[in-house]
mmCIF file of C-alpha atoms in Angstrom:
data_model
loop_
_atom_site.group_PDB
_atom_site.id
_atom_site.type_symbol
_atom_site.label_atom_id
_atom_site.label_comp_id
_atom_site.label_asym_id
_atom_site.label_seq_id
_atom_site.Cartn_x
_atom_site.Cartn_y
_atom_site.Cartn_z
ATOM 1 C CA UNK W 1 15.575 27.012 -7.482
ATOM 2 C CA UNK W 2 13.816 24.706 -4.994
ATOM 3 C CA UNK W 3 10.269 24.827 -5.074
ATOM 4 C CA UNK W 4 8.672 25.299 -1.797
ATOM 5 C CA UNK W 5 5.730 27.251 -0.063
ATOM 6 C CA UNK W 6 6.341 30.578 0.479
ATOM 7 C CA UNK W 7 5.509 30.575 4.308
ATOM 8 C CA UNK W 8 4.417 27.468 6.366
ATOM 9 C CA UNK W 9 2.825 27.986 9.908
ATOM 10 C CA UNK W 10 1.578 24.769 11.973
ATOM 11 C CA UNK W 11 0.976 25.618 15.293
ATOM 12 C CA UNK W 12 -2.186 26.315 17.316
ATOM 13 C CA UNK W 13 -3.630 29.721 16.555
ATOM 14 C CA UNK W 14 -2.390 29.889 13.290
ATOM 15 C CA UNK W 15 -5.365 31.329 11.084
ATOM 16 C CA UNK W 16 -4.941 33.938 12.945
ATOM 17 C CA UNK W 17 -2.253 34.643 10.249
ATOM 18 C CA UNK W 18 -4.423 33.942 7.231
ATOM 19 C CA UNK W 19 -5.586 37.650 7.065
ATOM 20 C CA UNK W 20 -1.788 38.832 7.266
ATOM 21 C CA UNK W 21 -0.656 36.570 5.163
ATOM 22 C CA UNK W 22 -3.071 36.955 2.237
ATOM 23 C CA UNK W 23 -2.529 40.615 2.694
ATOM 24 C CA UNK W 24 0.953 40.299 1.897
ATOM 25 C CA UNK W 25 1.828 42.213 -1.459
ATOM 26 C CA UNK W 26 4.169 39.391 -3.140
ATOM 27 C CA UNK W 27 0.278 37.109 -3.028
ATOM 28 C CA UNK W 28 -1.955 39.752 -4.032
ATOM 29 C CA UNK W 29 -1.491 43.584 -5.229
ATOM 30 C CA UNK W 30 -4.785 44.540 -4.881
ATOM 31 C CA UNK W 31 -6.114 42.849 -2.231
ATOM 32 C CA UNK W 32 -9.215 40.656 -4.433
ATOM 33 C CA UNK W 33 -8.926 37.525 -2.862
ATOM 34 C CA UNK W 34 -10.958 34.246 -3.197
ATOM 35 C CA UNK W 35 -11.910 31.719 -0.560
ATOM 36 C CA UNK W 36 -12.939 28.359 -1.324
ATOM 37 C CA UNK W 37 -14.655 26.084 1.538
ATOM 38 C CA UNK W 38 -15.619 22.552 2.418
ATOM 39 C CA UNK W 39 -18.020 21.041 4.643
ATOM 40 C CA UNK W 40 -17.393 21.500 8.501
ATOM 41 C CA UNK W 41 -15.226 23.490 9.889
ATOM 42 C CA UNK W 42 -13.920 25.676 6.944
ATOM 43 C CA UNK W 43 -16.885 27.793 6.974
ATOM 44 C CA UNK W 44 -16.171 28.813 10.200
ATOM 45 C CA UNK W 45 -12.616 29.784 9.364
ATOM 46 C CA UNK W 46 -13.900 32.075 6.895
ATOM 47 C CA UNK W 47 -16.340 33.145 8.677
ATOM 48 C CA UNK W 48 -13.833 34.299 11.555
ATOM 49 C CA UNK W 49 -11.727 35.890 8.904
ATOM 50 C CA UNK W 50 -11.142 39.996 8.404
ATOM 51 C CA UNK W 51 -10.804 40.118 4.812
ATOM 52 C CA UNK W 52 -13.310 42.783 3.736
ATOM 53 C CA UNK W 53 -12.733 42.011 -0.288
ATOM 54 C CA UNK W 54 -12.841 38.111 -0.388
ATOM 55 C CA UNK W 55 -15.525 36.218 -1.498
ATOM 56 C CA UNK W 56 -16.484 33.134 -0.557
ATOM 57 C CA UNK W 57 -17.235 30.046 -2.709
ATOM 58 C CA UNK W 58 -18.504 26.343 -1.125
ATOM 59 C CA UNK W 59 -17.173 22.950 -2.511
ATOM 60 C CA UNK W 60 -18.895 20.234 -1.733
ATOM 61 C CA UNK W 61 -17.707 17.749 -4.081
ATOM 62 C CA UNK W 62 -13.921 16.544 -4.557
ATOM 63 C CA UNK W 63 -14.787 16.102 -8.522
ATOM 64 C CA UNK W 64 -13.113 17.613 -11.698
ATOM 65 C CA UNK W 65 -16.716 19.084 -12.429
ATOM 66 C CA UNK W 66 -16.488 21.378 -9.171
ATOM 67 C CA UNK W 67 -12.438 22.137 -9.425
ATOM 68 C CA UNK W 68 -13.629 23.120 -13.707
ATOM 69 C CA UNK W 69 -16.408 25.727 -12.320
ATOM 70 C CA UNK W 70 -14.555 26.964 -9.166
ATOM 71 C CA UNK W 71 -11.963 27.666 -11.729
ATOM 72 C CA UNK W 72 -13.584 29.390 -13.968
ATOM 73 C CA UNK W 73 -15.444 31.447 -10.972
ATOM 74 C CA UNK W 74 -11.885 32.436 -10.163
ATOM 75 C CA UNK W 75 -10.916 33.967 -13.751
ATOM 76 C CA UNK W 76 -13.940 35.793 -14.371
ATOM 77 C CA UNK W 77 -13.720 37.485 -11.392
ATOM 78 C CA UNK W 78 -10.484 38.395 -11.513
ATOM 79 C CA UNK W 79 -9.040 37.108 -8.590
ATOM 80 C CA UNK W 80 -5.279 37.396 -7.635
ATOM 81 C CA UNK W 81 -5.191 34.562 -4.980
ATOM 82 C CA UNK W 82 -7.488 31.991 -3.699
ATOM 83 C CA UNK W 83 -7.372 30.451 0.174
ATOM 84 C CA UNK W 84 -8.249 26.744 -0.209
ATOM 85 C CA UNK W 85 -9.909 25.699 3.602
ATOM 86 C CA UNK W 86 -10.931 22.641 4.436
ATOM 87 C CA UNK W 87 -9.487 18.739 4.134
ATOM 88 C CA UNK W 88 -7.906 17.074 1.217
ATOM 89 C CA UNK W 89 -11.075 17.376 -1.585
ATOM 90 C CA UNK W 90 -11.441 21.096 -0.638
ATOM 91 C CA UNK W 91 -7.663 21.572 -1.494
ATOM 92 C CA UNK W 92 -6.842 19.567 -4.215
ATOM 93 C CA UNK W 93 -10.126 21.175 -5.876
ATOM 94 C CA UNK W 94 -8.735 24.811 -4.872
ATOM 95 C CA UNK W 95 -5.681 23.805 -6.367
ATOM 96 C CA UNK W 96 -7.221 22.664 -9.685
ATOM 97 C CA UNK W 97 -8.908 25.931 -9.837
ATOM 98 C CA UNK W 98 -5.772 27.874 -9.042
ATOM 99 C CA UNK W 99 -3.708 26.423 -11.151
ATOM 100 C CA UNK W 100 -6.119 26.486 -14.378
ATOM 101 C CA UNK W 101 -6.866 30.313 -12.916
ATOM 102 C CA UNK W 102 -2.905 31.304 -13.255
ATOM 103 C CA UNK W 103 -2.866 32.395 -9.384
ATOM 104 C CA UNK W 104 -1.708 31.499 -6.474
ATOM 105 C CA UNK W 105 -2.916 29.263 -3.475
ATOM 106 C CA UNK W 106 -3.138 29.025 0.195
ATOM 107 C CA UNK W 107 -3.654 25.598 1.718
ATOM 108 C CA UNK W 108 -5.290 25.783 4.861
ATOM 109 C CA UNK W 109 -5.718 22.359 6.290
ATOM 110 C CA UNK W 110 -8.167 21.459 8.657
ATOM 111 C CA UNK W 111 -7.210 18.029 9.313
ATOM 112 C CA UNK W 112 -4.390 15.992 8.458
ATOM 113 C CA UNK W 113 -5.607 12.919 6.320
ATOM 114 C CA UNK W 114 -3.157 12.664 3.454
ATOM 115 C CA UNK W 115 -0.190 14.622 1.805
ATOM 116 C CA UNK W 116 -1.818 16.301 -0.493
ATOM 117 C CA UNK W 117 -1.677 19.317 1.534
ATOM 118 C CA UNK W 118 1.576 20.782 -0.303
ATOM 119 C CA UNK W 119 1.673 18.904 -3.199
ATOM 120 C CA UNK W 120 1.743 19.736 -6.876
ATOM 121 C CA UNK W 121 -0.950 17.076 -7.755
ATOM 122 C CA UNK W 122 -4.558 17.007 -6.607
ATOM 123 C CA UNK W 123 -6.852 13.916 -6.762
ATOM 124 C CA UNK W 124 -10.044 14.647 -8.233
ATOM 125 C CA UNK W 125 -13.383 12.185 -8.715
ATOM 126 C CA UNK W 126 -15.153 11.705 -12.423
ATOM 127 C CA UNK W 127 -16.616 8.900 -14.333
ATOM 128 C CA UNK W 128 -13.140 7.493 -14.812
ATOM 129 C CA UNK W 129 -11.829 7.134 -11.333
ATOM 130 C CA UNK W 130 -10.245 9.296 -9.534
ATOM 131 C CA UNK W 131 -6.863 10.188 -11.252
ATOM 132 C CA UNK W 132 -3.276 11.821 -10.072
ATOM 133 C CA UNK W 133 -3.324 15.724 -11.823
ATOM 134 C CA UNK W 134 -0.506 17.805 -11.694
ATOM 135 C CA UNK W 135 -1.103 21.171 -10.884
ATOM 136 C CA UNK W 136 0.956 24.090 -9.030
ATOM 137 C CA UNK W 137 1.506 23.697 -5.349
ATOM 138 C CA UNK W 138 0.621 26.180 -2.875
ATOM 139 C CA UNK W 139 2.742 29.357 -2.268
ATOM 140 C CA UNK W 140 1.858 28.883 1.244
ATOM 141 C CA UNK W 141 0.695 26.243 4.243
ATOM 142 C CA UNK W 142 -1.223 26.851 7.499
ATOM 143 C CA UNK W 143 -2.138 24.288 9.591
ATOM 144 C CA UNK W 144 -3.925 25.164 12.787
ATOM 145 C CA UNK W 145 -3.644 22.402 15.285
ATOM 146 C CA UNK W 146 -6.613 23.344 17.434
ATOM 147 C CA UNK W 147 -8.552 22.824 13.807
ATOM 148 C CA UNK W 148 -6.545 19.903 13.621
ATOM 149 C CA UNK W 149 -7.472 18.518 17.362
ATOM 150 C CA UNK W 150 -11.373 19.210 16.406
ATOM 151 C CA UNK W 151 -11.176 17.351 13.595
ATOM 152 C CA UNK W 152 -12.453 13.315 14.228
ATOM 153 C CA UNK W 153 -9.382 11.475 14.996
ATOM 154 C CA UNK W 154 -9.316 9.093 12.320
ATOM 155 C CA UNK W 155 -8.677 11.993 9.820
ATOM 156 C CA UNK W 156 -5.094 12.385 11.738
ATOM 157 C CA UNK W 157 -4.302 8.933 12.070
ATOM 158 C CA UNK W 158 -5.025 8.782 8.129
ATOM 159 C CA UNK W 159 -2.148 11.056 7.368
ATOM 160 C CA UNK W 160 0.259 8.722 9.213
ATOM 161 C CA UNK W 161 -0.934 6.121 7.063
ATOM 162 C CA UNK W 162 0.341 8.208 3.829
ATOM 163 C CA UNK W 163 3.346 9.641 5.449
ATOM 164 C CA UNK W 164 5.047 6.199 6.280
ATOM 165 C CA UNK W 165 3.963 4.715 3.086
ATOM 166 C CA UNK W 166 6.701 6.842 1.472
ATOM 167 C CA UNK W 167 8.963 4.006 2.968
ATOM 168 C CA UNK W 168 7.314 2.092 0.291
ATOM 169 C CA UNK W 169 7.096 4.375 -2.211
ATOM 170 C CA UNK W 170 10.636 5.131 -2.134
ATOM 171 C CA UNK W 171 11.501 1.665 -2.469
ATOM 172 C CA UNK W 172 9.515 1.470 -5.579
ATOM 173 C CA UNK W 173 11.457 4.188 -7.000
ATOM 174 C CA UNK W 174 14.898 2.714 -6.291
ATOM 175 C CA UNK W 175 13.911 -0.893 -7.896
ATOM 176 C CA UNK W 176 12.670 0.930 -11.115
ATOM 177 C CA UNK W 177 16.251 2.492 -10.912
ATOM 178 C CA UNK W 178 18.064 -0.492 -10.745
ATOM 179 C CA UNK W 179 16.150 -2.895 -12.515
ATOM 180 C CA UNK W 180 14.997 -0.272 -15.741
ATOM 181 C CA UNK W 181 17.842 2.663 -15.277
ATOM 182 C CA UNK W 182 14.428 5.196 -14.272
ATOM 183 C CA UNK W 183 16.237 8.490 -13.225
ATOM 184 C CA UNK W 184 16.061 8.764 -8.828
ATOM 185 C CA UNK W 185 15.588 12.359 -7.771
ATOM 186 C CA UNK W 186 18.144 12.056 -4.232
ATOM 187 C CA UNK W 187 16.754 15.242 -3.444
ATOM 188 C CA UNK W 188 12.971 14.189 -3.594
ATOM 189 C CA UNK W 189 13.721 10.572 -1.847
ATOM 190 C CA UNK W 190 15.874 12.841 0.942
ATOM 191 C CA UNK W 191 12.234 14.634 1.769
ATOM 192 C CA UNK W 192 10.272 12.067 1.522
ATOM 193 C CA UNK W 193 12.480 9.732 3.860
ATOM 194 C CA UNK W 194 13.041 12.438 6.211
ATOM 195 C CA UNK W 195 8.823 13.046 6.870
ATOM 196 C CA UNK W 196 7.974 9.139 7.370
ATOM 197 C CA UNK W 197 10.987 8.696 9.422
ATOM 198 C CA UNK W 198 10.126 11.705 11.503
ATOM 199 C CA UNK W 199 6.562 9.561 12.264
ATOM 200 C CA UNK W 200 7.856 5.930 12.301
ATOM 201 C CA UNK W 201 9.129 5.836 15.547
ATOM 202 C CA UNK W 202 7.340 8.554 17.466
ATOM 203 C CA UNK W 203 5.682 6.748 20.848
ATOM 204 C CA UNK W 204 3.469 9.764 21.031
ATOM 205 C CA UNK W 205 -0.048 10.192 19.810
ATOM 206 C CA UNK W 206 -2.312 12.275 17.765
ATOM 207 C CA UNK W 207 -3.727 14.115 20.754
ATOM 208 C CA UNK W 208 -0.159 15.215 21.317
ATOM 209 C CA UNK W 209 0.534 18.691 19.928
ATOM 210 C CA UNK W 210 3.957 17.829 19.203
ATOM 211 C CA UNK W 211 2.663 14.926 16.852
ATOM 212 C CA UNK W 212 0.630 16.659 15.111
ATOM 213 C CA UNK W 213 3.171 19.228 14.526
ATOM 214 C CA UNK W 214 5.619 16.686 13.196
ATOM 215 C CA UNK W 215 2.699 15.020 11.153
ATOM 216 C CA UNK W 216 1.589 18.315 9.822
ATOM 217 C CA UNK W 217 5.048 18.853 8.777
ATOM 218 C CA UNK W 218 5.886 15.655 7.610
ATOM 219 C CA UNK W 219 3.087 15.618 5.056
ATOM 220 C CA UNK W 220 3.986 19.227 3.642
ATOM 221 C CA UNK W 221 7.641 17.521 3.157
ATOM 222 C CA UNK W 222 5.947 15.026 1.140
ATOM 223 C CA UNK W 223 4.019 17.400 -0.908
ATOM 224 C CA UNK W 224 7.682 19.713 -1.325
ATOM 225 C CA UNK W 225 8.846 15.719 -2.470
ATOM 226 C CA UNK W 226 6.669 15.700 -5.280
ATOM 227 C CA UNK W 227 7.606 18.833 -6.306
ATOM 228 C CA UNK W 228 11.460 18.311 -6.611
ATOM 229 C CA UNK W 229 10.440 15.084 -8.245
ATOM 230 C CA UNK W 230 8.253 16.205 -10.536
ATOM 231 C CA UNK W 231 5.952 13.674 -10.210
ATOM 232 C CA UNK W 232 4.367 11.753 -7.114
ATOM 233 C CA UNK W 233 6.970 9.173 -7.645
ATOM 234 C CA UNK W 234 8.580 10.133 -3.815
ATOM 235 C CA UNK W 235 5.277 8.777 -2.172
ATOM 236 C CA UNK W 236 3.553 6.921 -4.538
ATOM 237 C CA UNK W 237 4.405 3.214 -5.461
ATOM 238 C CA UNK W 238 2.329 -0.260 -5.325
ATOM 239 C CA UNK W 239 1.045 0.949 -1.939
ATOM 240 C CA UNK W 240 -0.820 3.811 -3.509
ATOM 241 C CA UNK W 241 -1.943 1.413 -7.084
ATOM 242 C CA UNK W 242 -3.330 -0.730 -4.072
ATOM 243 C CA UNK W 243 -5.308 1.953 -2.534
ATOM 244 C CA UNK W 244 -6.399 3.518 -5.432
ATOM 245 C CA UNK W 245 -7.517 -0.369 -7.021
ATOM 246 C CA UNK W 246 -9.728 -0.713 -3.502
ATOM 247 C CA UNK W 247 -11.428 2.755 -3.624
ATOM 248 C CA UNK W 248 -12.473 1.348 -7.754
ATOM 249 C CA UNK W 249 -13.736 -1.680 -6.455
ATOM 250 C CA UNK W 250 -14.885 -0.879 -3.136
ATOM 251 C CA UNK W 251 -15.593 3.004 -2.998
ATOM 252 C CA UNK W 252 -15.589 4.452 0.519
ATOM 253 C CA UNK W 253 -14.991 1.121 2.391
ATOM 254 C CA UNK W 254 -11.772 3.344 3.996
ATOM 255 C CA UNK W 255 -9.941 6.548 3.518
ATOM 256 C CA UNK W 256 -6.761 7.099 1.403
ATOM 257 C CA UNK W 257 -4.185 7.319 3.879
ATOM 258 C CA UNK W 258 -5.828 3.893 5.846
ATOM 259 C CA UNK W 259 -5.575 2.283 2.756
ATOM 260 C CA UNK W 260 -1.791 3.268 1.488
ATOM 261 C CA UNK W 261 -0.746 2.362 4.706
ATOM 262 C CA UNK W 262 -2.157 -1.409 4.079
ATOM 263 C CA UNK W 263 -0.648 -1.005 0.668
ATOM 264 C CA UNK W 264 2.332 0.042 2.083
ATOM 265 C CA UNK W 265 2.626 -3.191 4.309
ATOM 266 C CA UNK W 266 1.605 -5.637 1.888
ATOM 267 C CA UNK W 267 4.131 -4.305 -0.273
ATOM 268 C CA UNK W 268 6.822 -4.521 2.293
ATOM 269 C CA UNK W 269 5.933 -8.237 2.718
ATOM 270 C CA UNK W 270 6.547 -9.008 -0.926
ATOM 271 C CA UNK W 271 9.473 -7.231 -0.628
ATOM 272 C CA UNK W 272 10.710 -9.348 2.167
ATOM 273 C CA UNK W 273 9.366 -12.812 0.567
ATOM 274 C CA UNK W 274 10.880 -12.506 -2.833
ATOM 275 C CA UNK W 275 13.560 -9.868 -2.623
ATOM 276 C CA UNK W 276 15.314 -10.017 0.838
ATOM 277 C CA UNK W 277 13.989 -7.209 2.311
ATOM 278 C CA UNK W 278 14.539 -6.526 6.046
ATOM 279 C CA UNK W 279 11.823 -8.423 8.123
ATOM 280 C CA UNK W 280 12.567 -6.209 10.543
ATOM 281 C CA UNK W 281 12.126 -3.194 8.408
ATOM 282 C CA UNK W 282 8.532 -4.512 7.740
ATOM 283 C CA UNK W 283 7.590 -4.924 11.432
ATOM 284 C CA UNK W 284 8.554 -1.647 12.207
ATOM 285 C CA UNK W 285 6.075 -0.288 9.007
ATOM 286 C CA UNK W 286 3.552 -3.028 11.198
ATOM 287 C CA UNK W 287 3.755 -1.892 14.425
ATOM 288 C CA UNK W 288 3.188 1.789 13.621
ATOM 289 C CA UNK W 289 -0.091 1.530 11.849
ATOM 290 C CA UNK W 290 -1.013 -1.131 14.911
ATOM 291 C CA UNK W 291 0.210 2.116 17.501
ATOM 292 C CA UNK W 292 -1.816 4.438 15.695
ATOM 293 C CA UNK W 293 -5.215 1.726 15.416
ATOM 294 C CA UNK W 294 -5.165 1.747 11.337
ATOM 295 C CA UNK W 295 -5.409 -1.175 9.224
ATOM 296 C CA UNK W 296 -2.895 -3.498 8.788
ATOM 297 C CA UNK W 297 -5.119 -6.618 7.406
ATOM 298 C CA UNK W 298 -7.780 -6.445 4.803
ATOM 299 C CA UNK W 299 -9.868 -6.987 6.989
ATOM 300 C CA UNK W 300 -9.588 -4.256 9.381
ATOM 301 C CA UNK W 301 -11.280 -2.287 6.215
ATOM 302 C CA UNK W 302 -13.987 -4.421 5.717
ATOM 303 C CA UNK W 303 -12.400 -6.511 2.907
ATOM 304 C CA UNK W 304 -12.365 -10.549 2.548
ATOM 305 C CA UNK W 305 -8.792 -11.705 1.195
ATOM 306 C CA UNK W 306 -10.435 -12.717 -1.826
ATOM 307 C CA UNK W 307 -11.310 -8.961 -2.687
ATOM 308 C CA UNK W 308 -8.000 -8.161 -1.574
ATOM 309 C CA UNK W 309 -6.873 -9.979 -3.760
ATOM 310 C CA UNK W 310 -8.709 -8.916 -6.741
ATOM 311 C CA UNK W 311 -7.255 -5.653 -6.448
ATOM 312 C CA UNK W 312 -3.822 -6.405 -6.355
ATOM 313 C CA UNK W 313 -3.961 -8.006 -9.548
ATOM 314 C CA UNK W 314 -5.769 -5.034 -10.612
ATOM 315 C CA UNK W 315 -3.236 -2.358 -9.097
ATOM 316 C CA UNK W 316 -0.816 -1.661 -11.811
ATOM 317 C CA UNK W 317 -3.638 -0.626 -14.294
ATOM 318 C CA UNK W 318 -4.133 2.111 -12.177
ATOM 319 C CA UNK W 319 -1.573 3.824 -12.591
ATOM 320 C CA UNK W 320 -0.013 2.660 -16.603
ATOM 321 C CA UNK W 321 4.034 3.381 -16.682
ATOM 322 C CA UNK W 322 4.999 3.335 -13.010
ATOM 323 C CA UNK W 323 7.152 0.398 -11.961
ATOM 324 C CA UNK W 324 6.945 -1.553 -8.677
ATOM 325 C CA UNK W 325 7.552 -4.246 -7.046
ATOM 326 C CA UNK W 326 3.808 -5.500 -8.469
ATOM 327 C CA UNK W 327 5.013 -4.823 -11.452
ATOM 328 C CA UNK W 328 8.739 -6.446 -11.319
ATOM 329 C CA UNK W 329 7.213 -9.684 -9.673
ATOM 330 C CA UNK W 330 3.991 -9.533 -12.167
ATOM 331 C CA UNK W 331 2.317 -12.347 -9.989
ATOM 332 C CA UNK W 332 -0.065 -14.569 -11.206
ATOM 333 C CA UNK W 333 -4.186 -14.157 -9.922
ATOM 334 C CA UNK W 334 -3.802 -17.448 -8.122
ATOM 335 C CA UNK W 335 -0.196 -16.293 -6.823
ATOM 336 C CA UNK W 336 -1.197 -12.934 -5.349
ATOM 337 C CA UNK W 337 -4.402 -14.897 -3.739
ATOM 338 C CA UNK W 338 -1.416 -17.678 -1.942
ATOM 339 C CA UNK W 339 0.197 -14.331 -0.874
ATOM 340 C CA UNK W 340 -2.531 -12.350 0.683
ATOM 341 C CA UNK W 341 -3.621 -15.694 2.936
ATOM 342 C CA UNK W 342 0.433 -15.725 3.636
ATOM 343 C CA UNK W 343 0.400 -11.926 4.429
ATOM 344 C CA UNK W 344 -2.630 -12.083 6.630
ATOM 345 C CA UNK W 345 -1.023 -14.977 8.541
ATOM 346 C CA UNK W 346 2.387 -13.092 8.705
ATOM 347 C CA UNK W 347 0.836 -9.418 10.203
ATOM 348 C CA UNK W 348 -2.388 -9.929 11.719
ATOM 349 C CA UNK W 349 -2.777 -8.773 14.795
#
């Protein structure tokens, strides 16, 4: 069977369905549910919400540490569900906690920065980085687009980064079929196409409810990617090795979907130098991140080509075992450095 949430509502208005929905008998028998909030706005939420037998517990760190004690808060009290509200540390923390708890999760998304919304791995900080964990996706999604709308803007336009960096990702996966005989999920790459296709070409913009509405469900496409997959081989390639090799060298000089975007593109470039890839393909990755005001140079993050550079050649040893095109070209230091300066020259705006 197809795993997938067992309800998804994106619209505005929708936590007004929370209460129903974590009422329903197939989540929790007796009614003990758990709530588990972030900073901002998912206070509020729970505040606003009539569930007379929840308790509430604040996360304020995206860490293993805090995911370890919220789940073992959730098993000593003897929880059936937990509602995870607020952005992408709240949930992948909820879904840690869940997951080591044995019960199931709501995702309730206040803004739309990545796709870990739905998916079965969350991306927790500790002294070692911040590492890819699988754990069990949510039985359910809500995404409330007035939350959405309040939320600053650059946490929406984030989530297009990570959405169209499938594009990437997917093309990843497909080399490491042909050139190693790595098994391609058709199913999983079907998903994952069909959400950054779905944002690639849209002229709209985030303050458009329709956009969000695609975004929204474009990223819990991802997530349901990942799941048929498996793994988060669907939407994660050199663009997210990239991403994850700047936040180790350069913590907080951008936000994860920013940054795979960038990956994404730089990818696409080496892809297009050394292997034939459509030019035109590329441009198209290119001119949405430049519609939508994210990054498409290093610089546009704060980084000099040199650092750029640096963590290139340290992307694959971020993530040990996945093949991509860093991997199949296996450029030298001085080689990556030639092709950053000829990448910024090629895309800059």
């Amino acid at each position: 069977m197809l795993p997938s949430p067992l309800a998804i509502d994106v619209r505005r208005g929708a936590v007004s369905s929370l209460g129903t929905l974590l009422a329903d008998r197939r989540i929790a028998t007796e009614g003990r549910i758990a709530v588990a909030v972030g900073p901002g706005q998912g206070a509020q939420i729970a505040a606003d919400l009539d569930l007379p037998n929840c308790e509430v517990f604040h996360v304020e760190q995206g860490t293993v540490d805090a995911a370890n004690e919220l789940g073992r808060k959730l098993r000593s009290g003897a929880y059936e569900a937990v509602a995870g509200i607020g952005g992408g540390k709240t949930i992948d923390v909820t879904k840690f906690a869940a997951t080591m708890a044995g019960i199931p999760m709501v995702a309730v998304a206040t803004n739309l920065a990545h796709d870990g919304i739905a998916s079965p791995v969350s991306s927790l900080e500790h002294e070692g980085g911040k590492p890819s964990i699988g754990v069990t996706m949510p039985i359910a999604v809500v995404i409330d687009v007035d939350y959405v709308h309040a939320a600053p803007s650059h946490l929406v336009r984030s989530g297009i980064g990570d959405v169209v960096s499938n594009i990437s990702a997917i093309e990843d996966w497909e080399l490491a079929g042909r050139v190693n005989g790595e098994p391609v999920d058709g199913m999983a790459v079907t998903f994952a196409r069909v959400a950054a296709e779905a944002v690639l070409h849209r002229p709209d913009s985030v303050e458009s409810d329709a956009f969000v509405t695609v975004l929204a469900e474009g990223l819990v496409l991802s997530g349901m990617a990942m799941s048929v997959a498996g793994s988060s081989r669907p939407a994660s390639g050199a663009c997210h090795e990239i991403l994850h090799a700047v936040t180790q060298f350069h913590p907080g000089v951008s936000n994860h979907g920013e940054l795979a975007g960038l990956g994404a593109l730089y990818a696409s470039f080496l892809r297009v130098r050394h292997l034939g890839w459509s030019e035109s393909r590329m441009n198209e990755i290119r001119d949405c991140l430049v519609r939508h005001e994210l990054p498409v140079v290093p610089s546009d993050v704060g980084l000099d080509e040199a650092a750029f550079a640096r963590a290139v050649a340290h992307a694959p040893a971020t993530r040990p075992g996945r093949f991509t095109i860093l991997e199949h070209l296996n450029l030298s230091e001085d080689e990556i450095g030639r092709s950053v300066k000829d990448y910024v020259e090629a895309v800059g705006r």
